[in-house]
Amino acid sequence: MAASVRFINPDTLAKQSGYSYVVETTGPGRTVYIAGQLGLDMENKLVGGPGDFRAQAVKAIENLRAALASVGASLADVVKITNYLTDMSHIGIYREVRDEFFKLPRPASTAVGISELARPGALFEIEAIAVLPAKAAAKPAKARGAAKVKAARRKRK
């Protein structure tokens, strides 16, 4: 977790559990935005049987964790999540699953009930914002490839 992150639950707001009302970040750092993740396996199929909300929610958060890992982040770096449920009667299951993955202090969170998701049969989607310590910017992939070609040519000479 970046040292410049504060999770706040002001005394001036009603008590809640499971998330933070306010997350403040300051100082140098990287902000990472993760697109909505569904409960899809590597074959791009929804996990669990039809209507298995828990299986989809678990897999969606596992997919979120994998997306974060691609930039050296973890769920502990997440400061904001937005959750989309096609049936708000599953909110209790969602909270159980969320609490298994996100430890205290938990990120700011919004849950939205919607009629459907872009993938037929999908019941849950989660997107996230993470804040990480600053690091040197990586060269774009094409630039790195060009540099390797130039280095190889120099070795041949």
XYZ file of C-alpha atoms in Angstrom, residues 35-109:
75
model
C -12.083 -2.437 -16.109
C -15.084 -4.397 -14.927
C -14.336 -8.049 -14.267
C -16.880 -10.835 -14.644
C -16.838 -14.386 -13.323
C -15.195 -15.768 -16.477
C -12.708 -18.633 -16.688
C -9.770 -18.785 -19.127
C -12.065 -20.229 -21.820
C -14.185 -17.061 -21.497
C -17.091 -19.003 -19.964
C -19.074 -18.020 -16.891
C -18.169 -20.147 -13.866
C -20.685 -22.089 -11.787
C -24.054 -23.210 -12.960
C -26.807 -20.902 -14.189
C -27.722 -18.488 -11.396
C -24.651 -19.303 -9.242
C -24.032 -15.787 -7.965
C -21.416 -16.785 -5.364
C -19.237 -18.637 -7.909
C -19.360 -15.667 -10.295
C -18.571 -13.146 -7.553
C -15.592 -15.158 -6.289
C -14.193 -15.595 -9.810
C -14.745 -11.925 -10.692
C -12.705 -10.833 -7.669
C -10.034 -13.441 -8.471
C -9.905 -11.964 -11.986
C -9.607 -8.483 -10.479
C -6.694 -9.723 -8.368
C -5.008 -11.146 -11.507
C -5.482 -7.846 -13.378
C -3.922 -5.958 -10.474
C -0.972 -8.361 -10.369
C -0.152 -7.447 -13.973
C 1.027 -4.031 -12.689
C 2.536 -5.295 -9.441
C -0.520 -4.458 -7.341
C -2.738 -6.441 -4.997
C -6.219 -6.107 -3.549
C -4.604 -4.237 -0.629
C -3.779 -1.389 -3.074
C -7.417 -0.921 -4.109
C -8.993 2.316 -2.874
C -12.364 2.188 -4.718
C -14.573 -0.574 -6.062
C -17.820 -0.380 -7.985
C -19.994 -3.484 -8.013
C -22.855 -4.255 -10.364
C -25.481 -6.836 -9.370
C -28.326 -7.970 -11.598
C -30.325 -8.999 -8.523
C -29.982 -6.973 -5.331
C -31.259 -9.925 -3.296
C -27.665 -11.224 -3.654
C -26.178 -8.258 -1.746
C -25.636 -10.390 1.373
C -23.701 -13.013 -0.585
C -21.710 -10.250 -2.266
C -20.741 -8.788 1.121
C -19.607 -12.209 2.400
C -17.440 -12.734 -0.691
C -16.082 -9.167 -0.575
C -15.102 -9.570 3.070
C -13.188 -12.781 2.262
C -10.994 -10.903 -0.215
C -10.782 -7.316 1.073
C -9.327 -6.925 4.552
C -9.598 -3.865 6.785
C -9.424 -1.057 6.012
C -11.695 -1.795 3.069
C -11.855 0.438 -0.006
C -14.620 2.895 -0.729
C -17.423 0.941 -2.371
